[in-house]
Every structure is written in C-alpha cells, then in structure tokens.
Tab-separated table of C-alpha atoms in Angstrom:
chain	number	residue	atom	x	y	z
C	1	MET	CA	-45.447	14.968	21.604
C	2	ILE	CA	-41.791	15.587	21.916
C	3	VAL	CA	-39.125	13.247	20.262
C	4	ARG	CA	-35.553	13.293	20.741
C	5	ILE	CA	-32.913	11.977	18.049
C	6	SER	CA	-29.862	11.498	20.404
C	7	GLY	CA	-27.198	13.756	19.196
C	8	GLU	CA	-29.266	15.707	17.187
C	9	GLY	CA	-32.067	17.598	19.111
C	10	GLN	CA	-35.649	17.412	20.092
C	11	TYR	CA	-38.615	17.722	17.775
C	12	ARG	CA	-42.307	18.557	18.549
C	13	LEU	CA	-44.723	16.350	16.636
C	14	ALA	CA	-48.545	16.302	16.626
C	15	ASP	CA	-49.815	13.840	18.913
C	16	ASP	CA	-51.409	12.064	15.771
C	17	ASP	CA	-47.987	11.154	14.669
C	18	ALA	CA	-47.308	8.898	17.449
C	19	GLU	CA	-48.895	5.768	15.843
C	20	ARG	CA	-46.770	6.321	12.921
C	21	VAL	CA	-43.618	6.837	14.697
C	22	ASP	CA	-44.273	3.604	16.695
C	23	GLY	CA	-45.077	1.698	13.931
C	24	LEU	CA	-41.764	2.797	12.033
C	25	ARG	CA	-39.931	2.055	15.311
C	26	ARG	CA	-41.250	-1.474	15.650
C	27	GLU	CA	-40.421	-2.229	12.138
C	28	ALA	CA	-36.814	-1.268	12.606
C	29	LEU	CA	-36.849	-3.255	15.959
C	30	ALA	CA	-38.236	-6.232	14.179
C	31	ILE	CA	-35.279	-6.198	12.026
C	32	VAL	CA	-32.625	-6.115	14.753
C	33	ASP	CA	-34.747	-8.948	16.529
C	34	SER	CA	-34.479	-10.794	13.302
C	35	GLY	CA	-30.477	-11.052	13.922
C	36	SER	CA	-29.998	-10.034	10.036
C	37	ASP	CA	-29.046	-6.533	9.410
C	38	GLU	CA	-30.798	-6.683	5.914
C	39	GLY	CA	-32.854	-3.436	5.716
C	40	PHE	CA	-31.770	-2.092	9.169
C	41	VAL	CA	-29.975	1.006	7.654
C	42	ASP	CA	-33.115	1.866	5.542
C	43	ALA	CA	-35.680	1.173	8.124
C	44	PHE	CA	-33.840	3.359	11.197
C	45	ALA	CA	-33.390	6.159	8.370
C	46	ALA	CA	-36.958	6.101	7.509
C	47	LEU	CA	-38.011	6.461	11.173
C	48	LEU	CA	-35.473	9.350	11.622
C	49	ASP	CA	-36.459	10.813	8.497
C	50	TYR	CA	-40.247	10.944	9.276
C	51	VAL	CA	-39.453	12.654	12.595
C	52	ARG	CA	-37.405	15.311	11.011
C	53	ALA	CA	-40.056	16.068	8.138
C	54	GLN	CA	-43.053	15.961	10.444
C	55	GLY	CA	-41.381	17.701	13.489
C	56	THR	CA	-40.261	21.258	14.359
C	57	LEU	CA	-36.991	21.540	16.077
C	58	LEU	CA	-37.348	22.782	19.681
C	59	GLY	CA	-35.406	26.122	20.367
C	60	ASP	CA	-32.328	26.098	22.715
C	61	ASP	CA	-34.393	27.861	25.343
C	62	GLU	CA	-37.011	25.456	25.432
C	63	LEU	CA	-36.393	23.074	28.474
C	64	GLN	CA	-38.457	19.873	28.284
C	65	GLY	CA	-38.303	16.444	28.708
C	66	SER	CA	-38.794	13.958	25.816
C	67	ASP	CA	-41.559	11.290	25.376
C	68	VAL	CA	-39.492	9.385	23.155
C	69	ILE	CA	-35.604	9.186	22.792
C	70	LEU	CA	-34.395	7.606	19.693
C	71	PRO	CA	-30.713	6.541	19.106
C	72	PRO	CA	-28.196	8.467	17.027
C	73	ALA	CA	-28.395	8.783	13.203
C	74	ASP	CA	-24.942	6.706	12.743
C	75	PHE	CA	-26.446	4.059	15.231
C	76	SER	CA	-25.196	0.726	13.942
C	77	PHE	CA	-26.814	-2.783	13.786
C	78	GLU	CA	-24.297	-4.067	16.158
C	79	GLU	CA	-25.094	-1.238	18.797
C	80	ALA	CA	-28.746	-1.736	18.438
C	81	GLY	CA	-28.338	-5.519	19.343
C	82	ARG	CA	-26.575	-4.923	22.399
C	83	GLU	CA	-27.465	-2.956	25.594
C	84	PHE	CA	-26.114	0.263	26.542
C	85	THR	CA	-24.314	0.096	29.929
C	86	GLY	CA	-22.734	3.486	30.469
C	87	GLU	CA	-24.250	6.149	32.395
C	88	GLY	CA	-22.564	9.260	30.832
C	89	LEU	CA	-21.708	12.307	32.553
C	90	ILE	CA	-24.795	13.013	34.890
C	91	PRO	CA	-23.355	12.857	38.543
C	92	ASP	CA	-24.520	10.582	41.125
N	1	MET	CA	-32.918	-0.334	20.377
N	2	ALA	CA	-36.059	-0.400	22.604
N	3	GLY	CA	-33.423	-1.178	25.271
N	4	LEU	CA	-31.684	1.943	24.809
N	5	THR	CA	-34.554	4.145	24.481
N	6	GLY	CA	-36.137	2.797	27.752
N	7	ARG	CA	-32.737	2.773	29.520
N	8	MET	CA	-31.945	6.215	28.657
N	9	SER	CA	-35.135	7.730	29.687
N	10	THR	CA	-34.863	5.670	33.060
N	11	VAL	CA	-31.270	7.039	33.695
N	12	VAL	CA	-32.108	10.517	33.037
N	13	LYS	CA	-35.248	10.485	35.224
N	14	ALA	CA	-33.266	8.928	37.950
N	15	LYS	CA	-30.461	11.401	37.999
N	16	VAL	CA	-32.508	14.207	37.757
N	17	SER	CA	-34.720	13.317	40.710
N	18	LYS	CA	-31.322	12.595	42.696
N	19	LEU	CA	-30.526	16.233	41.890
N	20	LEU	CA	-33.803	17.627	43.038
N	21	ASP	CA	-33.711	15.670	46.184
N	22	ARG	CA	-30.606	17.285	47.335
N	23	ALA	CA	-32.261	20.366	48.709
N	24	GLU	CA	-35.554	21.097	50.504
N	25	ASP	CA	-35.858	24.630	49.263
N	26	PRO	CA	-36.728	25.223	45.810
N	27	GLY	CA	-34.502	28.291	45.478
N	28	GLU	CA	-31.574	26.212	46.764
N	29	THR	CA	-32.538	23.475	44.455
N	30	LEU	CA	-32.161	25.582	41.437
N	31	ASP	CA	-28.924	27.131	42.352
N	32	TYR	CA	-27.476	23.482	43.108
N	33	SER	CA	-28.622	22.276	39.863
N	34	TYR	CA	-27.318	25.182	37.919
N	35	GLN	CA	-23.930	24.916	39.572
N	36	LYS	CA	-23.876	21.213	38.726
N	37	GLN	CA	-24.727	21.979	34.971
N	38	VAL	CA	-21.953	24.313	34.820
N	39	GLU	CA	-19.542	21.636	36.507
N	40	GLN	CA	-20.621	19.121	33.680
N	41	LEU	CA	-19.845	21.579	30.837
N	42	GLN	CA	-16.473	21.481	32.153
N	43	ASN	CA	-16.414	17.602	31.862
N	44	VAL	CA	-17.726	17.754	28.352
N	45	LYS	CA	-14.917	20.174	27.151
N	46	LYS	CA	-12.412	17.813	29.134
N	47	GLY	CA	-13.836	15.095	27.043
N	48	ILE	CA	-13.476	17.025	23.857
N	49	ALA	CA	-9.915	17.677	24.422
N	50	ASP	CA	-9.139	14.062	25.104
N	51	VAL	CA	-10.581	13.225	21.586
N	52	VAL	CA	-8.366	15.853	19.953
N	53	THR	CA	-5.216	14.543	21.911
N	54	ALA	CA	-5.990	10.886	20.496
N	55	LYS	CA	-6.595	12.593	17.234
N	56	LYS	CA	-3.107	14.137	17.277
N	57	ARG	CA	-1.449	11.101	18.446
N	58	LEU	CA	-2.707	9.114	15.308
N	59	GLN	CA	-1.796	11.908	13.029
N	60	MET	CA	1.987	11.926	14.324
N	61	GLN	CA	2.168	8.231	13.563
N	62	GLU	CA	0.617	8.911	10.164
N	63	SER	CA	3.373	11.468	9.268
N	64	SER	CA	6.072	9.157	10.600
N	65	LEU	CA	4.576	6.261	8.736
N	66	GLN	CA	4.332	8.182	5.328
N	67	GLN	CA	8.161	9.142	5.760
N	68	SER	CA	8.924	5.372	6.237
N	69	VAL	CA	6.971	4.500	3.108
N	70	VAL	CA	8.869	7.054	1.041
N	71	LYS	CA	12.283	5.872	2.593
N	72	LEU	CA	11.547	2.097	2.168
N	73	ASP	CA	10.315	2.602	-1.565
N	74	THR	CA	13.824	4.563	-2.244
N	75	GLN	CA	15.829	1.958	-0.510
N	76	ALA	CA	13.998	-0.868	-2.831
N	77	ARG	CA	14.806	0.886	-5.833
N	78	GLN	CA	18.497	1.440	-5.037
N	79	ALA	CA	18.742	-2.178	-3.789
N	80	LEU	CA	17.343	-3.460	-7.213
N	81	SER	CA	19.488	-1.219	-9.325
N	82	GLY	CA	22.309	-2.451	-7.271
N	83	GLY	CA	21.158	-6.038	-8.122
N	84	GLN	CA	20.327	-6.792	-4.444
N	85	GLU	CA	16.857	-8.395	-5.243
N	86	ASP	CA	16.513	-10.038	-1.670
N	87	LEU	CA	17.104	-6.602	-0.004
N	88	ALA	CA	14.587	-4.941	-2.505
N	89	ARG	CA	12.083	-7.465	-1.640
N	90	THR	CA	12.474	-7.056	2.079
N	91	ALA	CA	12.128	-3.242	1.707
N	92	LEU	CA	8.993	-3.519	-0.285
N	93	GLU	CA	7.561	-6.147	2.207
N	94	ARG	CA	7.958	-3.418	5.003
N	95	LYS	CA	6.828	-0.738	2.903
N	96	ASN	CA	3.388	-2.774	2.235
N	97	VAL	CA	3.045	-3.266	5.922
N	98	ALA	CA	3.499	0.436	6.662
N	99	GLN	CA	1.009	1.177	3.850
N	100	THR	CA	-1.609	-0.979	5.349
N	101	GLU	CA	-1.095	0.611	8.767
N	102	LEU	CA	-1.317	3.964	7.124
N	103	GLN	CA	-4.958	3.205	5.475
N	104	GLY	CA	-6.078	2.037	8.907
N	105	LEU	CA	-4.976	5.195	10.581
N	106	ASP	CA	-6.330	7.382	8.053
N	107	THR	CA	-9.876	5.915	8.603
N	108	GLN	CA	-9.514	6.365	12.252
N	109	VAL	CA	-8.414	9.953	11.994
N	110	ALA	CA	-11.485	10.608	9.778
N	111	GLU	CA	-13.964	9.006	12.555
N	112	LEU	CA	-12.463	10.974	15.163
N	113	GLU	CA	-12.584	14.213	13.329
N	114	GLU	CA	-16.219	13.254	12.849
N	115	GLN	CA	-16.673	12.569	16.536
N	116	GLN	CA	-15.003	15.787	17.591
N	117	GLN	CA	-17.352	17.799	15.494
N	118	LYS	CA	-20.376	16.392	16.915
N	119	LEU	CA	-19.289	16.504	20.429
N	120	THR	CA	-18.565	20.316	19.828
N	121	ASP	CA	-22.119	20.800	18.455
N	122	SER	CA	-23.355	18.887	21.459
N	123	GLU	CA	-21.307	21.132	23.846
N	124	GLN	CA	-22.784	24.422	22.413
N	125	LYS	CA	-26.344	23.042	22.470
N	126	LEU	CA	-25.866	22.110	26.254
N	127	ARG	CA	-24.270	25.649	26.921
N	128	ALA	CA	-27.292	27.268	25.440
N	129	LYS	CA	-29.731	25.195	27.669
N	130	ILE	CA	-27.858	25.835	30.625
N	131	GLU	CA	-28.060	29.611	29.884
N	132	ALA	CA	-31.761	29.131	29.392
N	133	PHE	CA	-31.813	27.471	32.707
N	134	ARG	CA	-30.078	30.192	34.391
N	135	THR	CA	-32.768	32.661	33.054
N	136	LYS	CA	-35.440	30.620	33.982
N	137	LYS	CA	-34.351	30.030	37.481
N	138	GLU	CA	-34.229	33.647	38.354
N	139	VAL	CA	-37.946	34.122	36.917
N	140	ILE	CA	-39.105	30.944	39.058
N	141	LYS	CA	-37.546	32.300	42.134
N	142	ALA	CA	-39.132	35.774	41.661
N	143	GLN	CA	-42.492	34.865	40.472
N	144	TYR	CA	-43.686	31.520	41.979
N	145	SER	CA	-44.774	30.017	45.200
N	146	ALA	CA	-42.864	27.340	46.459
N	147	ALA	CA	-45.131	24.348	45.451
N	148	GLU	CA	-45.450	25.779	41.761
N	149	ALA	CA	-41.888	26.736	41.581
N	150	GLN	CA	-41.063	22.952	42.645
N	151	VAL	CA	-43.160	21.708	39.364
N	152	ARG	CA	-41.408	24.145	37.236
N	153	ILE	CA	-37.934	23.451	38.354
N	154	SER	CA	-38.565	19.694	37.778
N	155	GLU	CA	-39.722	20.468	34.248
N	156	ALA	CA	-36.671	22.828	33.532
N	157	ALA	CA	-34.157	20.422	35.272
N	158	THR	CA	-35.485	17.407	33.199
N	159	GLY	CA	-35.177	19.472	30.008
N	160	VAL	CA	-31.370	20.189	30.998
N	161	GLY	CA	-30.675	16.940	32.437
N	162	GLU	CA	-31.833	15.042	29.168
N	163	GLN	CA	-29.694	17.175	27.214
N	164	MET	CA	-26.826	16.521	29.438
N	165	ALA	CA	-27.429	12.515	29.375
N	166	ASP	CA	-27.403	12.957	25.470
N	167	VAL	CA	-23.850	14.614	25.278
N	168	GLY	CA	-22.903	11.933	27.976
N	169	LEU	CA	-23.962	9.249	25.505
N	170	ALA	CA	-22.027	10.919	22.653
N	171	MET	CA	-19.012	11.129	24.847
N	172	GLN	CA	-19.195	7.514	25.832
N	173	ARG	CA	-19.332	6.411	22.072
N	174	ALA	CA	-16.436	8.716	21.353
N	175	VAL	CA	-14.438	6.970	24.107
N	176	ASP	CA	-15.248	3.668	23.178
N	177	LYS	CA	-14.122	4.320	19.625
N	178	THR	CA	-10.819	6.129	20.812
N	179	GLU	CA	-10.087	2.868	22.956
N	180	ASN	CA	-10.311	0.809	19.916
N	181	MET	CA	-8.145	3.118	18.166
N	182	LYS	CA	-5.469	3.077	20.902
N	183	ALA	CA	-4.978	-0.498	20.217
N	184	ARG	CA	-4.091	0.043	16.691
N	185	ALA	CA	-1.710	2.918	17.342
N	186	ASP	CA	-0.150	0.796	19.992
N	187	ALA	CA	0.646	-1.965	17.586
N	188	VAL	CA	1.928	0.523	15.288
N	189	SER	CA	4.181	1.742	17.946
N	190	GLU	CA	5.328	-1.698	18.458
N	191	LEU	CA	6.355	-2.235	15.249
N	192	GLU	CA	8.286	0.877	14.960
N	193	ALA	CA	10.090	0.314	18.226
N	194	ALA	CA	11.033	-3.208	16.933
N	195	GLY	CA	12.896	-1.230	14.120
N	196	THR	CA	10.434	-2.667	11.414
N	197	PHE	CA	10.519	0.683	9.474
N	198	ASP	CA	14.092	1.548	10.009
N	199	ASP	CA	16.817	1.740	7.721
N	200	ILE	CA	16.771	-1.503	5.606
N	201	THR	CA	20.361	-1.115	4.666
N	202	GLN	CA	21.581	-1.837	8.188
N	203	LEU	CA	19.952	-5.425	8.013
N	204	GLY	CA	22.624	-7.110	6.496
N	205	GLY	CA	21.639	-10.166	4.550
N	206	GLY	CA	20.322	-12.481	7.159
N	207	GLU	CA	16.755	-13.000	7.791
N	208	ASP	CA	15.636	-12.365	11.403
N	209	ASP	CA	12.528	-12.974	13.344
N	210	ILE	CA	10.847	-9.733	12.260
N	211	ASP	CA	11.284	-10.437	8.472
N	212	ARG	CA	9.565	-13.609	8.937
N	213	GLN	CA	6.741	-11.960	10.591
N	214	LEU	CA	6.429	-9.297	8.210
N	215	LYS	CA	6.238	-11.938	5.328
N	216	GLN	CA	3.066	-13.323	6.954
N	217	LEU	CA	1.701	-9.664	7.392
N	218	SER	CA	2.434	-8.272	3.962
N	219	SER	CA	0.469	-9.233	1.124
N	220	GLN	CA	3.015	-11.358	-1.109
N	221	PRO	CA	1.429	-11.070	-4.416
N	222	ALA	CA	1.157	-7.338	-4.081
N	223	VAL	CA	4.871	-7.137	-3.047
N	224	ASP	CA	5.794	-9.618	-6.088
N	225	SER	CA	3.963	-7.317	-8.541
N	226	GLU	CA	5.474	-4.197	-7.250
N	227	LEU	CA	8.813	-5.713	-7.508
N	228	GLU	CA	8.078	-6.642	-11.071
N	229	LYS	CA	7.010	-3.239	-11.707
N	230	MET	CA	10.100	-1.655	-10.277
N	231	LYS	CA	12.298	-4.077	-12.461
N	232	SER	CA	10.820	-2.992	-15.684
N	233	GLU	CA	10.950	0.798	-14.582
N	234	LEU	CA	14.469	0.351	-14.132
N	235	GLY	CA	14.955	-0.820	-17.476
N	236	SER	CA	16.473	-4.290	-16.772
N	237	GLY	CA	16.049	-7.459	-15.205
N	238	ALA	CA	18.233	-7.472	-12.195
N	239	PRO	CA	21.869	-7.071	-13.111
N	240	ARG	CA	23.590	-9.662	-10.898
N	241	ALA	CA	27.229	-8.977	-12.298
N	242	PRO	CA	29.639	-6.693	-10.796
N	243	ALA	CA	27.022	-5.197	-8.284
N	244	PRO	CA	27.544	-1.699	-7.338
N	245	GLN	CA	27.098	-1.019	-3.689
N	246	ILE	CA	23.957	0.509	-2.769
N	247	ALA	CA	24.448	3.960	-3.918
N	248	ALA	CA	22.321	7.185	-4.902
N	249	ALA	CA	22.764	6.905	-8.712
N	250	GLY	CA	23.184	3.672	-10.544
N	251	GLU	CA	23.579	2.945	-14.166
N	252	ALA	CA	20.215	2.511	-15.037
N	253	PRO	CA	18.955	5.522	-17.066
N	254	ALA	CA	15.768	6.472	-15.229
N	255	ASP	CA	17.461	6.043	-11.726
N	256	GLY	CA	17.956	9.332	-10.623
N	257	GLU	CA	14.633	10.474	-11.545
N	258	GLU	CA	13.030	7.437	-9.672
N	259	ALA	CA	14.955	8.164	-6.657
N	260	GLN	CA	13.444	11.607	-6.426
N	261	GLN	CA	9.765	10.474	-6.948
N	262	PRO	CA	9.380	6.946	-5.025
N	263	ILE	CA	5.710	6.667	-4.424
N	264	GLU	CA	4.383	7.157	-7.540
N	265	ASN	CA	3.449	3.506	-7.935
N	266	GLY	CA	2.134	3.154	-4.407
N	267	GLY	CA	-0.195	0.729	-5.809
N	268	GLN	CA	-2.614	-0.759	-3.261
N	269	ALA	CA	-2.514	2.621	-1.274
C-alpha cells in the first residue's frame, strides 16, 4: 500500500497496516465532525507518525500513484473542516 | 479531511487521464506528457518567485516601521523633557501602533519563509520525478509493444501527475496565505500614506482625525505606563515651567544618552 503525506512524500506500507491507518484516520475525522478542535492536533499527528514510522519513503525515481493521500502536516483544524476547491497547477 | 483526500485523488486521476487522451500513439503521449511536465515546472518556479516578492515587500515595510519606532520614541523623549506631555503622549500612541503592526509583520514574514522553503523542496522533488519520467519514457518507447506501453505510461504519468498536484496544492496554500498578508501590508501602507508615522513635531497642537483614530487603535494603558516610565527615567515630573523648545539636549541629566538609545524600553514588543 502506498500512502502520500501531502507536501512530504510517498511511503510504502505493508498491506496489513491499512486497517490501522484507516482506524487512525477515522479517529481524526471523528474529531473534525464533532466540531471541537480538542485533540485534533494529537490525533492527526498520531496518524502521520504511524505512516512515517511503519513506511519506507519512496525514491524519487519511483513513479507510482498512491492508494491514500493524507493532508500536509501543518493542516489546521479549520482547513480540515472545509472543502478544498482549488485544482492546483495541472493543466486542463 | 476525507473530503480533501477523496477530492485530491479524483482531481489527479481526471487530469492525468485527460493528458493521456490527447494523443493516440503511446510514443506521442509520452513526449506530450513530458513536455507538459516541464512547462508545469516553470509555473512552480514562478510561484516561488511570487512568494519571495511578497516576502520582500513585507520586509521593506518592517524596516521602515522600525525606523518610525526609533524616531517616535526619540521625539517622545524630547517632547517630555521639553515639558510638552501631550505631544509626548501622541508620539507614544503612534509608536505603539507601529510596534503592533511590526509584530504582525514579523509573524507573517516567518510564515512566508516557511512556505518558501517547502515549495523549494517540493520543486526539487518534482524535478527529480520528471527526470525519472524522461528516462522511463525512452525505455518504454524502445522496449514495449503499444498495448503494454499504454499501461506503463499510465502508471508513470500518474506518479508524476500526483506529485504535480501535490506541489499545486502547496502552491495554492502559499498563495492563500500571501493574499491574507497583502491585506495587512496594505493597511500598513495606508497608515504610512496618511502620515501616521511622520515627524510628530510637525503636527502642532491640534488633534486631528488621525489622532482620534490612533487613540482607539493603540492600547492606552501601555501608552500610560510607558509615559510614566519615560518620566521617571528623565529624572523629574514634567517641568511645565519655562519650557525649552524641542531640542536635542535638554537639562535633564540622562538626556543625551537617552536620545541615543531610544528603544531600550520597547516594552510590549
């Protein structure tokens, strides 16, 4: 399984890790849905830390799509609460 | 967060498949993709240059505000030692406003610095991926049948496309931040244009509209306490008697020295 942390890079994780990653993601998401930011920073950091610790960083010469794309590490609670609307630099 | 995760994947896939649909022949697709990637790299560079420009603008405002703080502090001391307490208070109010703006600019310059570093890192990563794509496309062209090449191109293009979308996202966040900062920078420019931080001695006695607005902006307790402190440093109350004009050296003992080091009690900075 390939997981990208936006702004950081792609990590290769064992397929068995998918469940744990998903669990941590749901925990962070539940906090966002609750509308209170208490615990968000820690929960989100735990998710990213798990990916970094369990995964191996993909080399720059490996060209693969990711199975999961996670927001950047400095992602704020406010940003998490609203949809991203921009489409970046990819040409139409 | 789920929204972002899902949306980003969707956008990337849509963009990549659009790229691949442009040309029928896999060889053509490869060259076209590569050409597009190189173009996008130029856009990233331009984006970084924009962030640097925004940062420089804020830094210029910072240094001009710093000069104003020094000047206003000096003038407050001169006014006070000359017995003109009202004028001293006005100077301190303006200094207070300038210092508050300065703090805001400091934070923003630091944020832009961080954004710039991240974008530069992302640009290097994207460059490396594009280079890998260039190598790979020659291998694919030479070694694979059309059908198989199509699959491999798709994989490789997705890998690069995703990196590009990621840089695009970082760029967008940087631009959003820069926009927010522009509002503050413009506000500071307006204050400067209105003469807020100009030579206080040219104001004369009357209170104008700017003064009234500034009194609301500046924190009065901070101004009061700084005024008191300045008084005690000058070693007297405010001698109301035969007030000398605002001049460099007054009669208070510590005066000459004070004028040389005006911001030692920058206080709430």
